[in-house]
Every structure is written in structure tokens, then in C-alpha cells.
Amino acid sequence: MKSLLKVSKNCLSILLVGILGATLCLTDRFVALEEDWGLASLFQLRGALKAPEHIVIITINKTSAETLQLDEDPEQWPRTHYAQLVDKLNQYHPSLIAFNIHFSEQHATKNDAVFALALASHKNVLLTSYIKQFSLRTAPVLNELTYERIIHPVTVLENAAIATAPFPIPKSLSTVKQFWTQKNSVGGVPTLPMAVFQCYLLKETYGDLLPLLQKLNPGLYNTLPASFEQLPKPQKTFQDIQSALTHNGTSLEQLDHFIRSASSTPEKKRLLHAWRSLINSNHSLYLNYYGGVGAINTIPLHHVLAAASLNAELLKNKIVLIGYSTDIETEKNQGFYTVFSGNGEGNTSPVEIAATAIANLIDASWIKPLPTYNQFFVLMAWGCLLIGIFRISPYKISLILIVALSMIYLGLAYFVFITYCRWMPLLTVILQTGFICLFESISHLRTLHQVSARYLPKNVFTKNMRHPDAMDSYGELMQGVCMASDAGQYTALSESMNPMALSILMNKYYSAMFPAVKACNGLISDVIGDSMLALWAKPVADTQLRIDACHAALKINAALQHFNQSPLHQLPTRLGLHYGEMRLGNIGAIDHYEYRAVGDIVNTATRIEDLNKVLGTRILVSGGVIEGLSGFMSREIGEFILKGKSQPITIFELLGKGNHPDPKLAPLLHAFAKALQLFHNHEWSKAQKAFVNLNKYYPNDGPTLFYVQYLQKYSPLLQEQNNTLQKPVIEIGQITQSWRYLPLDAE
């Protein structure tokens, strides 16, 4: 049940993180970042494309103005030059000609008439209008009201052209990324790229559409001429035809069937598919740039007008766009910044942007971002996948998997972009991946610190992380207290219990001990079976270390008394504390180190702990630990040479807190001190009598019983000692070989 609940929580957290990440990535800020960096990166990776074959630009540059000896402002040129240009271009049978030049100002009537005659005679020229914004101030608060209006070419030219359309360019803070197919702010009129596409489509497929139109809308069919050239306004006719073929679902189905089954040429079928794609598209499309400046076939104007003849195939059946380059009237025409402008190629002229948009429409190659709901699903699924990998895999393997999956995703995004002009989220996925990896790395590091803190002090872990190559030499010389512990009856329990049950018992046992050490600022250095080693250490001597160690010993004793109230298992525990110098640092070699204390203090503390077995006590401390401390009850036990040692050490029993003994213990402590003084004075018989007498009243006092038995056994030998200037020293290594007294809880 717990496992199922944990899995459910993990799944829910993964889903919530995925949804949150996807939602954030679809905000306006992230979408703008994706446009500026993600889309631009895909263009840069892809590089330039082959120029579209059906588009040619006639550019009006500074050289053309100088060669033709005309004004630098092309709008001021005599319009007879534009009439001459139209006539010259039509000698090479272009499909359409579109001027991205404004002819809204009235010029010489004769010149306008000549230009209008050229337009009307060829019936394949579109002119550009422009959108102007006006402001009105309304009383009484004088709020400013803005509106837009189309400024058309002069009437004689507008009537002669087959269509007129504006070409507004949506520009972000940095680059031109999109173009409009229609401008809703002025009544939804088609823009110049869309108008050119509509006229080109209608001209190329007019004969193919008539049979379908005859079937779907006979009324409109009967009003149409037999050929495209006979249409007075092709753009208006196209809009009527589109309305007739797309006004309901049935008509769209029939249009789809017609496009699939049409026996037209591949070029015409491609145009029809592009048209069908546009019907359900947004009115703002992303430009698919072919490259930087000059990526589309471009001919300077003076090459056309000044040349006797041109290559016959250069303009045949092509769409010819005429417009300014960026080097003419630079103070008015700075061009636009595109995704390729940063490569040192300069800004792109409006006519090149228009040509790019028209080519995109004809080829249906405009960049198509994933629909919002698909983006949400992709980003959510990606976030869930990454979080899921971190949840089920080790950290290092997770990073490797995520790097591999990220490379696969980037490769897929690039393939889809260059093959299908489909734009998958790129930067948002990278940011999402980076954020999740950063979050999981911080979480991993936090977990690593939490786990390491159970084995190493945080400062030690941090130092070793910073200098892993110096681990074998890491260590500091310290002054402090070492506490050794040992549990009675552990050997018997380990023989009778299975390892799992014993492990559970010992974890509970240490759960009672460790908090006392931590609460008193101690460090648990080592745990082996039933033994614990705890340290209180600083680089310089500090009385507080000894105070904390004594408090910890008393807390441990109290906690274990409560622990041992269990009727199942008891682990009576002995503690030994010693004060001195130690080296605290890493001990080990090659690929295994442990952080522990090294020095005589460790061995001595262990021997003092072991002395509890002989004396029948719980907490023994050396004189160095208790000397000079107030606030603790203790009694001196005597001078001992511990097993394996050569120097004597004064041992005290730590009994509790407070400067005054418990009234129940006061008589015992007073009588024991007097008897021990007799022992120290080498008055063996008197000392023996005193301890025997004390044992009658306190038969359970271990140190008293120890001295009774010790004096009974070694009194003859002690009588032979003549040195009364030194305190008598008890060598534990000798007496334990034949010692008959052991406390009841000893192993």
C-alpha cells in the first residue's frame, strides 16, 4: 500500500511539473524568446536555400538612378519610365508584374496616362497601396482615437491595374519574422503577397477551376469569361470563386476531392494544395527566408532598361517584383533586420520580404509552428519524461539519458524544420531541460549533503568535495573528549536473532543514543556492531567540550534506561570517556576512506569503557575529563593501569548532575571516599574492613564490591609494598586474568 501510494505521488508530481512547465513555456515572454532565439537558431543551422525559380526582383538601386540620370527618389521619376519598364518586361512574357512602389501622388497627366495605358494593355500588373494611420482628439477629455485608412494609387493607375493591395510589415522589437495575408484593421483586405498569389493561382488554374465551379455554383460560372485575360479584376473574381468553393463543409470536401483527383500538372496541383492550406491558416504567417540579402534572383533596373535584350528564359512565366534596394534614399529606406542580417549581409529591403512571402505562399513553405495544444502536449510530455527519468534512474545515468534524448529531439526538430517547414519548440525545450536538470542537480546535491551528514560533518564533506585529491592527507590536530560505548548481552542476542531483526533492534538502540550526542554538539565518529565512538573536539582546549561530553553521557544513560524497559530485549550499556589530543581526519587508502580520530585517546577511552565490566559501573571518565568541572556528581574510583597501557590514570564514576549528591547516595559516597583514602594511604587492613562494612549496607555497589574482592585476593602482596609516598595503582591486565567478579549484565 505504501509503495502504491509512493508511486502515485511520484506520478502526480511528474504530471504537475510537466503541466506547469508547459504552461510557463507558452506565455508571451517564452513565445517571444522562442521566436528570437529558437526560430533564428533553426534558420542559422539550416543556412541559405536555393532561390525560388518563379520569382524575380527588379531592384531600383542608387546605381540605376545614376545610370538613368534620374532623381534619387524613384516616386518622383516620370511615370513614362515605369511604362517603358512594363513594356520592356512584357516582351519576355512574365506571368505577373507587381510594383512595391507607391503611386498615390498625382503627376503630369500625360505621363500618368502613358503609364496607365501600359498597365491596361498588358493586364498583368499589380500596384501597391499603403496604410496610413490617422489620429482624432475627442472632446471634452481630448482622448486620442486612432484609425487606419488605405491610400490607393491615383485613380487612373488603380483602374488600369488588375489589383492593388497594401504591404504592411509586422515588425517585432528586433526582426521581421511574419507577414500578413490580410489586414483586418482596414476591413480584411488581402495584402500584396496574398493578392499576387491569388492572381497567379487564378491565372495558372483558371481553366481547371471552371468545371468545378460549373458543378458547385452554376450562377457564378455563367458570369465568368472563358479566359483569365478577359477578367476585368482577377483578384475580385478569385475572392468570389473562393467564397463559392469554401462556404460550407460540403464544398470544402469537394474542393479537396478535386485537388486530389485533378489531372493537372504538378505545378498546378502544388498551387492548389497551397491555396487549400491557406484557407484554414492564420492571417499572420511566419516567413521562411531563403537567405540574406540577394537570396532571391535580383536584376538592377538599369540592366533591364539599358540592355538591348535579356535572356529569353529569365522572366518567362515568372512573377516580377519591382521595388527599392536599401541603398537608395537611405534616410527614408533603411530596410529591415531579418534572421540572416547578423551574418554581415545587411538589412533586407521590403521588396525582398514581399518576394519571400509570395514564394512561401506559392510553395506552401511558410514556417508553420505547432498548434498551441500540440506545443502544450509536447512541452508537457517532455517535462514529464525528464522528471520521470530522474525519478527512476540514478543521477549520472539520468544526465546521460537526458543528453542523448535532447540530441535526438534537436535532430528531430531540425529534420522537421528543413523537410516540412514545421517549427517545433526549440529554445523553450532547451530552457525547460536546463531548468529541470538544474533543479534536479540541486536536489541531488541537497540529498547528497543530507546523506553525507549522516556519515561526515558537513564542513568535512565540503572540504573533501573541494579537494578530493588531498583526501589522504586531510586531518587536523585536535583537543577534546572521546566517548566509547559498549552494549552488554549483545553477543548472546546476535546468536539468537536473525540479522534483519537484530538490525532493527540496533537501529532503535542507536536512535536512543545518537540524539543525545547531537544535542550536546558531539560527533558520532564510528559505529561497529554494539559499539559507538563519539567525539567532542576543537583545535584548542575548551572546557565546554568536557561539559558537553559529560552531559551527553548522562543523557545517553537516561535514554537507555527508558529503552531497556522493553520486556523483549535489554542492552545495558557502558560508557568510557577520556580527554586528550587526537588527529581528526581521513584514514584509508586508494578508494576507501573513513573520517575518524587517531591517537591514544581513542584506545584509552575504549579501555575505560571496558573497565566498567570489572567495576560494575555504567559511566567511567578519566580525571582529565572531570577535573575542574562543576555541576556534576562523581566519585573517584582509584588509580588504574589499564589493560595494555603502561601509565596509571585516575578514574572517576560519573553519577549525575548537580554539585551536591542525592541524599540517598551521600552516605555511600562519603563512606566510599573514606575507605578509598585508607587504600591510598596503604592502610590495607583498615581499608579492607571499611569496604567490607560498606558492602553490607550497599551490596549492589560495584566499586565497593571490587575493592572487597581485590583486597581479599591481593592483601598479602600489598602488605609487602614499602613505598607509601605514591598512591597504590591497580594493574587491570594482571587482575583480569583470574578475576572472579563480573557484573550481571557483562558479556
Coordinates of C-alpha atoms in Angstrom, one line a residue, residues 211-721:
P211 CA -15.6 22.8 -64.5
L212 CA -15.7 22.5 -60.7
L213 CA -17.3 25.9 -60.4
Q214 CA -19.9 24.9 -63.0
K215 CA -20.8 22.0 -60.8
L216 CA -20.9 23.8 -57.5
N217 CA -22.1 27.3 -58.4
P218 CA -23.6 27.5 -61.9
G219 CA -24.8 31.0 -61.3
L220 CA -21.3 32.4 -60.7
Y221 CA -19.9 30.2 -63.5
N222 CA -22.3 31.8 -66.1
T223 CA -21.0 35.2 -65.2
L224 CA -17.3 34.3 -65.9
P225 CA -15.5 34.7 -69.2
A226 CA -13.8 31.9 -70.9
S227 CA -10.2 33.0 -70.2
F228 CA -8.2 34.7 -67.5
E229 CA -7.2 37.6 -69.7
Q230 CA -10.8 38.6 -70.1
L231 CA -11.3 39.2 -66.4
P232 CA -11.5 42.9 -65.5
K233 CA -10.4 42.4 -61.9
P234 CA -8.9 39.0 -61.3
Q235 CA -8.5 39.5 -57.6
K236 CA -12.2 40.3 -57.1
T237 CA -13.1 37.2 -59.2
F238 CA -10.8 35.0 -57.2
Q239 CA -12.4 36.1 -54.0
D240 CA -15.9 35.3 -55.4
I241 CA -14.7 31.9 -56.5
Q242 CA -13.1 31.1 -53.1
S243 CA -16.3 32.1 -51.4
A244 CA -18.3 29.8 -53.7
L245 CA -15.9 26.8 -53.1
T246 CA -15.5 27.2 -49.4
H247 CA -18.7 28.5 -48.0
N248 CA -19.6 25.2 -46.3
G249 CA -18.1 21.9 -45.3
T250 CA -19.5 20.0 -48.3
S251 CA -17.9 22.5 -50.7
L252 CA -14.6 22.1 -49.0
E253 CA -14.8 18.3 -49.2
Q254 CA -15.5 18.6 -52.9
L255 CA -12.6 21.0 -53.3
D256 CA -10.3 18.5 -51.5
H257 CA -11.5 15.7 -53.8
F258 CA -11.0 17.9 -56.8
I259 CA -7.4 18.7 -55.8
R260 CA -6.6 15.1 -55.1
S261 CA -8.1 13.8 -58.4
A262 CA -7.2 16.6 -60.7
S263 CA -5.2 15.6 -63.7
S264 CA -3.4 19.0 -63.7
T265 CA 0.4 19.4 -63.9
P266 CA 2.4 19.1 -60.7
E267 CA 3.0 22.8 -60.7
K268 CA -0.8 23.5 -60.8
K269 CA -1.5 20.8 -58.2
R270 CA 1.1 22.4 -55.9
L271 CA -0.6 25.7 -56.3
L272 CA -4.0 24.2 -55.4
H273 CA -2.6 22.5 -52.4
A274 CA -1.0 25.8 -51.2
W275 CA -4.4 27.5 -51.7
R276 CA -6.1 24.8 -49.7
S277 CA -3.5 25.2 -46.9
L278 CA -4.1 28.9 -46.8
I279 CA -7.9 28.6 -46.4
N280 CA -7.5 27.3 -42.8
S281 CA -4.4 29.2 -41.8
N282 CA -3.9 32.3 -39.7
H283 CA -3.8 35.7 -41.3
S284 CA -0.3 36.1 -39.9
L285 CA 2.3 33.7 -41.2
Y286 CA 6.0 33.1 -40.4
L287 CA 8.4 34.0 -43.2
N288 CA 10.6 31.2 -44.5
Y289 CA 13.7 33.2 -45.5
Y290 CA 15.8 31.8 -48.4
G291 CA 18.9 33.6 -47.1
G292 CA 20.3 37.0 -46.6
V293 CA 20.3 40.0 -49.0
G294 CA 20.2 38.8 -52.6
A295 CA 18.9 35.3 -51.8
I296 CA 16.2 35.8 -54.4
N297 CA 17.2 36.4 -58.1
T298 CA 17.6 40.1 -58.5
I299 CA 18.3 42.3 -61.5
P300 CA 19.1 46.0 -61.2
L301 CA 16.6 48.2 -63.1
H302 CA 19.2 49.8 -65.4
H303 CA 20.2 46.4 -66.7
V304 CA 16.6 45.9 -67.9
L305 CA 16.1 49.4 -69.4
A306 CA 19.6 49.9 -70.8
A307 CA 20.1 46.4 -72.2
A308 CA 19.1 45.8 -75.8
S309 CA 17.8 42.4 -74.9
L310 CA 17.6 39.9 -71.9
N311 CA 17.8 36.2 -71.6
A312 CA 14.5 34.9 -73.0
E313 CA 14.1 32.5 -70.1
L314 CA 15.0 35.0 -67.4
L315 CA 11.5 36.4 -67.0
K316 CA 9.2 33.9 -68.8
N317 CA 6.2 32.9 -66.8
K318 CA 7.8 34.5 -63.7
I319 CA 6.4 36.8 -61.1
V320 CA 8.4 40.0 -61.3
L321 CA 8.5 42.3 -58.3
I322 CA 9.8 45.9 -58.7
G323 CA 11.0 47.8 -55.6
Y324 CA 13.7 49.8 -53.9
S325 CA 17.0 48.5 -52.7
T326 CA 18.3 49.6 -49.3
D327 CA 21.0 51.9 -50.8
I328 CA 18.6 54.4 -52.4
E329 CA 17.3 57.2 -50.2
T330 CA 18.8 55.5 -47.2
E331 CA 17.5 58.1 -44.9
K332 CA 14.0 57.0 -45.8
N333 CA 14.5 53.4 -46.6
Q334 CA 16.7 51.6 -44.1
G335 CA 15.4 48.1 -44.8
F336 CA 14.6 45.5 -42.2
Y337 CA 16.5 43.3 -39.9
T338 CA 16.0 39.5 -40.5
V339 CA 17.4 36.3 -39.0
F340 CA 20.2 36.5 -41.6
S341 CA 21.1 40.1 -41.1
G342 CA 23.6 39.3 -38.3
N343 CA 25.9 37.5 -40.7
G344 CA 27.2 40.8 -42.1
E345 CA 24.8 40.8 -45.0
G346 CA 23.0 44.0 -44.1
N347 CA 19.3 44.7 -43.9
T348 CA 16.7 43.3 -46.3
S349 CA 14.6 45.6 -48.5
P350 CA 10.8 45.5 -48.4
V351 CA 10.6 44.2 -51.9
E352 CA 12.8 41.2 -50.9
I353 CA 10.5 40.5 -48.0
A354 CA 7.5 40.7 -50.3
A355 CA 9.1 38.3 -52.8
T356 CA 9.9 35.9 -49.9
A357 CA 6.3 36.0 -48.8
I358 CA 5.0 35.4 -52.3
A359 CA 7.3 32.4 -52.8
N360 CA 6.3 31.0 -49.4
L361 CA 2.6 31.2 -50.4
I362 CA 3.2 29.6 -53.8
D363 CA 5.2 26.7 -52.4
A364 CA 3.2 26.5 -49.1
S365 CA 6.6 26.8 -47.5
W366 CA 5.9 29.4 -44.8
I367 CA 7.1 28.3 -41.4
K368 CA 4.3 26.5 -39.6
P369 CA 4.5 26.4 -35.8
L370 CA 2.9 23.6 -34.0
P371 CA -0.6 24.4 -32.9
T372 CA -0.8 25.7 -29.3
Y373 CA -2.4 22.5 -28.0
N374 CA 0.3 20.4 -29.7
Q375 CA 3.0 22.6 -28.3
F376 CA 1.5 22.2 -24.8
F377 CA 1.4 18.5 -25.2
V378 CA 5.0 18.3 -26.5
L379 CA 6.3 20.5 -23.7
M380 CA 4.3 18.7 -21.0
A381 CA 5.3 15.3 -22.3
W382 CA 9.0 16.4 -22.4
G383 CA 8.9 17.8 -18.9
C384 CA 7.2 14.6 -17.6
L385 CA 9.8 12.5 -19.4
L386 CA 12.7 14.3 -17.9
I387 CA 11.3 14.3 -14.4
G388 CA 10.4 10.7 -14.7
I389 CA 13.9 9.8 -15.8
F390 CA 15.3 11.5 -12.7
R391 CA 12.8 9.7 -10.5
I392 CA 13.5 6.2 -11.7
S393 CA 17.2 6.3 -12.7
P394 CA 20.4 7.2 -10.9
Y395 CA 21.6 10.7 -11.2
K396 CA 24.5 10.1 -13.6
I397 CA 22.6 7.8 -15.8
S398 CA 19.7 10.3 -15.9
L399 CA 22.0 13.0 -17.1
I400 CA 23.4 10.8 -19.9
L401 CA 19.9 9.7 -20.9
I402 CA 18.7 13.3 -21.0
V403 CA 21.7 14.5 -23.1
A404 CA 21.0 11.7 -25.5
L405 CA 17.3 12.4 -25.7
S406 CA 17.9 16.1 -26.1
M407 CA 20.2 15.4 -29.0
I408 CA 17.5 13.2 -30.6
Y409 CA 14.9 15.9 -30.0
L410 CA 17.1 18.6 -31.5
G411 CA 17.8 16.4 -34.5
L412 CA 14.1 15.7 -35.0
A413 CA 13.2 19.4 -34.7
Y414 CA 15.9 20.2 -37.3
F415 CA 14.7 17.5 -39.7
V416 CA 11.0 18.5 -39.4
F417 CA 12.0 22.2 -40.0
I418 CA 14.0 21.6 -43.2
T419 CA 11.7 18.9 -44.5
Y420 CA 8.2 20.1 -43.7
C421 CA 8.8 23.7 -42.7
R422 CA 7.3 22.8 -39.3
W423 CA 8.6 24.7 -36.3
M424 CA 8.9 22.6 -33.1
P425 CA 9.7 24.4 -29.8
L426 CA 13.5 24.6 -29.5
L427 CA 14.7 27.2 -27.1
T428 CA 11.8 26.6 -24.7
V429 CA 12.7 22.9 -24.6
I430 CA 16.3 23.7 -24.0
L431 CA 15.4 26.1 -21.2
Q432 CA 12.9 23.6 -19.8
T433 CA 15.6 20.9 -19.9
G434 CA 18.2 23.2 -18.3
F435 CA 15.8 24.2 -15.6
I436 CA 14.8 20.6 -14.7
C437 CA 18.4 19.5 -14.8
L438 CA 19.4 22.4 -12.6
F439 CA 16.6 21.7 -10.2
E440 CA 17.3 18.0 -10.0
S441 CA 21.1 18.7 -9.6
I442 CA 20.4 21.0 -6.7
S443 CA 18.0 18.4 -5.3
H444 CA 20.6 15.7 -5.8
L445 CA 23.3 17.8 -4.1
R446 CA 21.0 18.5 -1.2
T447 CA 20.2 14.8 -0.9
L448 CA 23.9 14.1 -1.1
H449 CA 24.6 16.5 1.7
Q450 CA 21.8 15.1 3.8
V451 CA 23.1 11.5 3.3
S452 CA 26.7 12.5 3.8
A453 CA 25.8 14.4 7.0
R454 CA 24.9 11.0 8.5
Y455 CA 28.4 9.8 7.8
L456 CA 30.5 13.0 7.8
P457 CA 30.3 16.5 9.3
K458 CA 29.1 19.0 6.7
N459 CA 32.3 21.0 6.8
V460 CA 34.4 17.9 6.2
F461 CA 32.2 16.8 3.3
T462 CA 32.5 20.3 1.8
K463 CA 36.3 20.4 2.1
N464 CA 36.7 16.9 0.6
M465 CA 34.4 17.9 -2.3
R466 CA 36.6 20.9 -3.0
H467 CA 39.9 18.9 -2.7
P468 CA 39.2 15.3 -3.4
D469 CA 42.8 14.6 -4.4
A470 CA 44.0 15.6 -1.0
M471 CA 41.7 13.3 1.0
D472 CA 44.5 11.0 2.2
S473 CA 46.3 14.0 3.8
Y474 CA 43.2 15.7 5.2
G475 CA 43.2 16.0 9.0
E476 CA 43.6 18.3 12.0
L477 CA 45.3 18.1 15.4
M478 CA 42.5 18.5 18.0
Q479 CA 42.0 18.6 21.7
G480 CA 38.9 17.0 23.1
V481 CA 36.9 14.1 24.6
C482 CA 36.4 10.7 23.2
M483 CA 33.5 8.6 24.3
A484 CA 33.4 4.8 23.8
S485 CA 30.3 2.7 24.4
D486 CA 29.5 -1.0 24.5
A487 CA 26.3 -2.9 25.0
G488 CA 26.0 -5.8 27.4
Q489 CA 24.3 -9.1 26.3
Y490 CA 24.8 -8.1 22.6
T491 CA 26.8 -11.3 21.8
A492 CA 24.0 -13.5 23.1
L493 CA 21.4 -11.6 21.2
S494 CA 23.3 -11.8 18.0
E495 CA 23.5 -15.5 18.3
S496 CA 19.8 -15.9 18.9
M497 CA 18.3 -13.3 16.5
N498 CA 18.3 -13.3 12.7
P499 CA 20.3 -10.4 11.1
M500 CA 17.2 -8.4 10.0
A501 CA 15.6 -8.5 13.4
L502 CA 19.0 -7.6 15.0
S503 CA 19.5 -4.7 12.6
I504 CA 16.1 -3.3 13.5
L505 CA 16.8 -3.6 17.2
M506 CA 20.2 -1.9 16.9
N507 CA 18.8 0.9 14.9
K508 CA 16.2 1.5 17.6
Y509 CA 19.1 1.3 20.2
Y510 CA 21.2 3.9 18.4
S511 CA 18.1 6.0 17.9
A512 CA 18.0 6.4 21.6
M513 CA 21.7 7.3 21.9
F514 CA 22.5 9.5 18.9
P515 CA 20.1 12.4 19.6
A516 CA 21.9 12.8 23.0
V517 CA 25.3 13.1 21.2
K518 CA 23.9 15.5 18.6
A519 CA 22.1 17.6 21.2
C520 CA 25.3 18.1 23.1
N521 CA 27.3 19.1 20.0
G522 CA 29.1 15.8 19.6
L523 CA 30.2 14.0 16.5
I524 CA 29.5 10.3 16.1
S525 CA 32.7 9.0 14.6
D526 CA 32.3 5.3 14.4
V527 CA 29.7 2.5 14.9
I528 CA 30.7 -1.1 14.9
G529 CA 28.1 -3.7 16.0
D530 CA 27.1 -2.6 19.5
S531 CA 29.9 -0.1 20.0
M532 CA 29.9 3.6 19.3
L533 CA 32.6 6.2 19.3
A534 CA 31.7 9.8 19.8
L535 CA 33.9 12.9 19.8
W536 CA 34.0 16.4 21.1
A537 CA 36.9 18.2 19.6
K538 CA 38.4 21.6 18.7
P539 CA 41.8 22.8 17.6
V540 CA 42.3 24.4 21.0
A541 CA 41.5 23.2 24.5
D542 CA 38.0 24.2 25.6
T543 CA 36.3 23.4 28.9
Q544 CA 32.9 23.4 27.2
L545 CA 33.9 20.2 25.3
R546 CA 34.2 18.3 28.5
I547 CA 31.0 19.7 29.9
D548 CA 29.1 18.7 26.7
A549 CA 30.6 15.2 26.7
C550 CA 29.5 14.6 30.4
H551 CA 26.0 15.9 29.7
A552 CA 25.8 13.6 26.7
A553 CA 26.9 10.6 28.8
L554 CA 24.2 11.3 31.4
K555 CA 21.6 11.8 28.6
I556 CA 22.5 8.5 27.0
N557 CA 22.3 6.7 30.3
A558 CA 18.8 8.1 30.9
A559 CA 17.6 7.4 27.4
L560 CA 18.9 3.8 27.5
Q561 CA 17.2 3.2 30.9
H562 CA 13.9 4.0 29.2
F563 CA 14.9 1.9 26.1
N564 CA 15.7 -1.1 28.4
Q565 CA 12.2 -1.0 29.9
S566 CA 11.1 -3.2 27.0
P567 CA 10.3 -6.7 28.1
L568 CA 11.7 -8.3 25.0
H569 CA 15.4 -7.2 24.8
Q570 CA 17.7 -5.2 27.1
L571 CA 21.0 -3.7 26.1
P572 CA 22.6 -2.4 29.3
T573 CA 25.3 0.0 28.1
R574 CA 28.7 1.0 29.5
L575 CA 30.4 4.3 28.6
G576 CA 34.0 5.4 28.9
L577 CA 35.3 9.0 28.4
H578 CA 38.8 10.3 28.1
Y579 CA 40.3 13.7 27.4
G580 CA 43.4 14.4 25.3
E581 CA 45.0 15.1 22.0
M582 CA 43.9 13.4 18.7
R583 CA 44.2 13.7 15.0
L584 CA 40.8 14.0 13.4
G585 CA 40.7 13.3 9.7
N586 CA 40.6 10.8 6.9
I587 CA 42.0 7.4 7.4
G588 CA 42.3 4.9 4.5
A589 CA 43.8 4.4 1.1
I590 CA 43.0 4.1 -2.7
D591 CA 39.2 4.4 -2.9
H592 CA 38.1 4.0 0.6
Y593 CA 38.5 6.5 3.5
E594 CA 36.8 6.9 6.8
Y595 CA 36.6 10.0 9.0
R596 CA 37.8 9.2 12.5
A597 CA 40.1 10.1 15.4
V598 CA 43.5 8.7 15.7
G599 CA 45.6 8.8 18.9
D600 CA 46.0 7.3 22.3
I601 CA 42.8 9.0 23.4
V602 CA 40.7 6.5 21.4
N603 CA 42.3 3.4 22.8
T604 CA 42.2 4.8 26.3
A605 CA 38.5 5.6 26.1
T606 CA 37.8 2.1 24.9
R607 CA 39.8 0.7 27.9
I608 CA 38.0 2.9 30.3
E609 CA 34.7 1.7 28.9
D610 CA 35.9 -1.9 29.3
L611 CA 36.8 -1.2 33.0
N612 CA 33.1 -0.9 33.7
K613 CA 32.9 -4.7 33.4
V614 CA 35.4 -5.0 36.3
L615 CA 33.9 -2.3 38.5
G616 CA 30.2 -3.0 37.8
T617 CA 29.6 0.7 36.7
R618 CA 27.9 2.4 33.8
I619 CA 29.8 5.6 33.2
L620 CA 33.5 6.0 33.9
V621 CA 35.6 9.0 33.0
S622 CA 39.3 9.9 33.3
G623 CA 40.5 12.6 35.6
G624 CA 41.2 14.8 32.6
V625 CA 37.6 14.8 31.7
I626 CA 36.0 15.7 35.1
E627 CA 38.8 17.7 36.6
G628 CA 37.8 21.3 37.4
L629 CA 34.2 20.8 36.3
S630 CA 31.3 21.9 38.5
G631 CA 27.7 20.8 38.2
F632 CA 28.4 17.1 38.1
M633 CA 28.2 14.4 40.7
S634 CA 31.1 12.0 40.5
R635 CA 33.3 9.8 42.8
E636 CA 36.9 8.9 42.4
I637 CA 37.4 5.1 41.9
G638 CA 41.1 5.0 42.0
E639 CA 44.4 4.8 40.1
F640 CA 44.5 2.1 37.3
I641 CA 46.9 1.0 34.7
L642 CA 44.5 -0.1 32.0
K643 CA 44.9 -3.2 30.0
G644 CA 47.8 -2.9 27.5
K645 CA 48.8 0.5 29.0
S646 CA 51.9 1.5 31.0
Q647 CA 50.9 4.7 32.6
P648 CA 48.4 5.0 35.5
I649 CA 45.2 7.0 35.1
T650 CA 42.8 8.3 37.7
I651 CA 39.3 7.0 37.1
F652 CA 36.0 8.6 38.2
E653 CA 32.5 7.4 38.1
L654 CA 30.0 9.9 36.6
L655 CA 26.8 9.7 38.6
G656 CA 24.7 12.7 37.6
K657 CA 24.2 16.4 37.5
G658 CA 24.5 18.9 40.4
N659 CA 27.1 20.0 42.8
H660 CA 25.5 18.1 45.8
P661 CA 24.9 14.3 45.8
D662 CA 21.5 12.8 46.1
P663 CA 20.6 12.3 49.8
K664 CA 20.3 8.6 49.1
L665 CA 23.8 8.4 47.7
A666 CA 25.5 10.9 50.0
P667 CA 26.3 8.3 52.8
L668 CA 27.7 5.8 50.2
L669 CA 29.9 8.4 48.5
H670 CA 31.1 9.7 51.8
A671 CA 32.0 6.3 53.2
F672 CA 33.5 5.1 49.9
A673 CA 35.8 8.2 49.8
K674 CA 37.0 7.5 53.3
A675 CA 37.6 3.8 52.5
L676 CA 39.5 4.8 49.3
Q677 CA 41.6 7.2 51.2
L678 CA 42.7 4.4 53.5
F679 CA 43.5 2.4 50.5
H680 CA 45.6 5.3 49.1
N681 CA 47.3 5.6 52.4
H682 CA 48.4 1.9 52.2
E683 CA 46.4 1.1 55.3
W684 CA 45.2 -2.2 53.8
S685 CA 43.6 -3.8 56.8
K686 CA 41.6 -0.7 57.6
A687 CA 40.7 -0.2 54.0
Q688 CA 39.5 -3.8 53.7
K689 CA 37.4 -3.5 56.8
A690 CA 35.9 -0.3 55.6
F691 CA 35.0 -1.7 52.2
V692 CA 33.6 -4.9 53.7
N693 CA 31.5 -2.9 56.1
L694 CA 30.3 -0.6 53.3
N695 CA 29.4 -3.7 51.2
K696 CA 27.0 -4.8 53.9
Y697 CA 24.9 -1.7 53.5
Y698 CA 25.4 -1.3 49.7
P699 CA 25.7 -4.8 48.4
N700 CA 24.9 -3.7 44.8
D701 CA 27.6 -1.1 44.6
G702 CA 30.1 -2.4 42.1
P703 CA 33.2 -0.4 43.0
T704 CA 32.8 -1.3 46.7
L705 CA 32.5 -5.0 45.8
F706 CA 35.5 -4.7 43.5
Y707 CA 37.7 -3.4 46.4
V708 CA 36.4 -6.0 48.8
Q709 CA 37.4 -8.8 46.4
Y710 CA 40.6 -7.1 45.3
L711 CA 41.9 -6.7 48.9
Q712 CA 40.8 -10.2 49.8
K713 CA 42.9 -11.6 47.0
Y714 CA 45.9 -9.3 46.9
S715 CA 46.2 -8.1 50.5
P716 CA 49.3 -10.3 51.2
L717 CA 51.0 -8.9 48.2
L718 CA 50.1 -5.3 49.1
Q719 CA 51.5 -5.8 52.6
E720 CA 54.9 -6.3 51.1
Q721 CA 54.8 -2.9 49.4

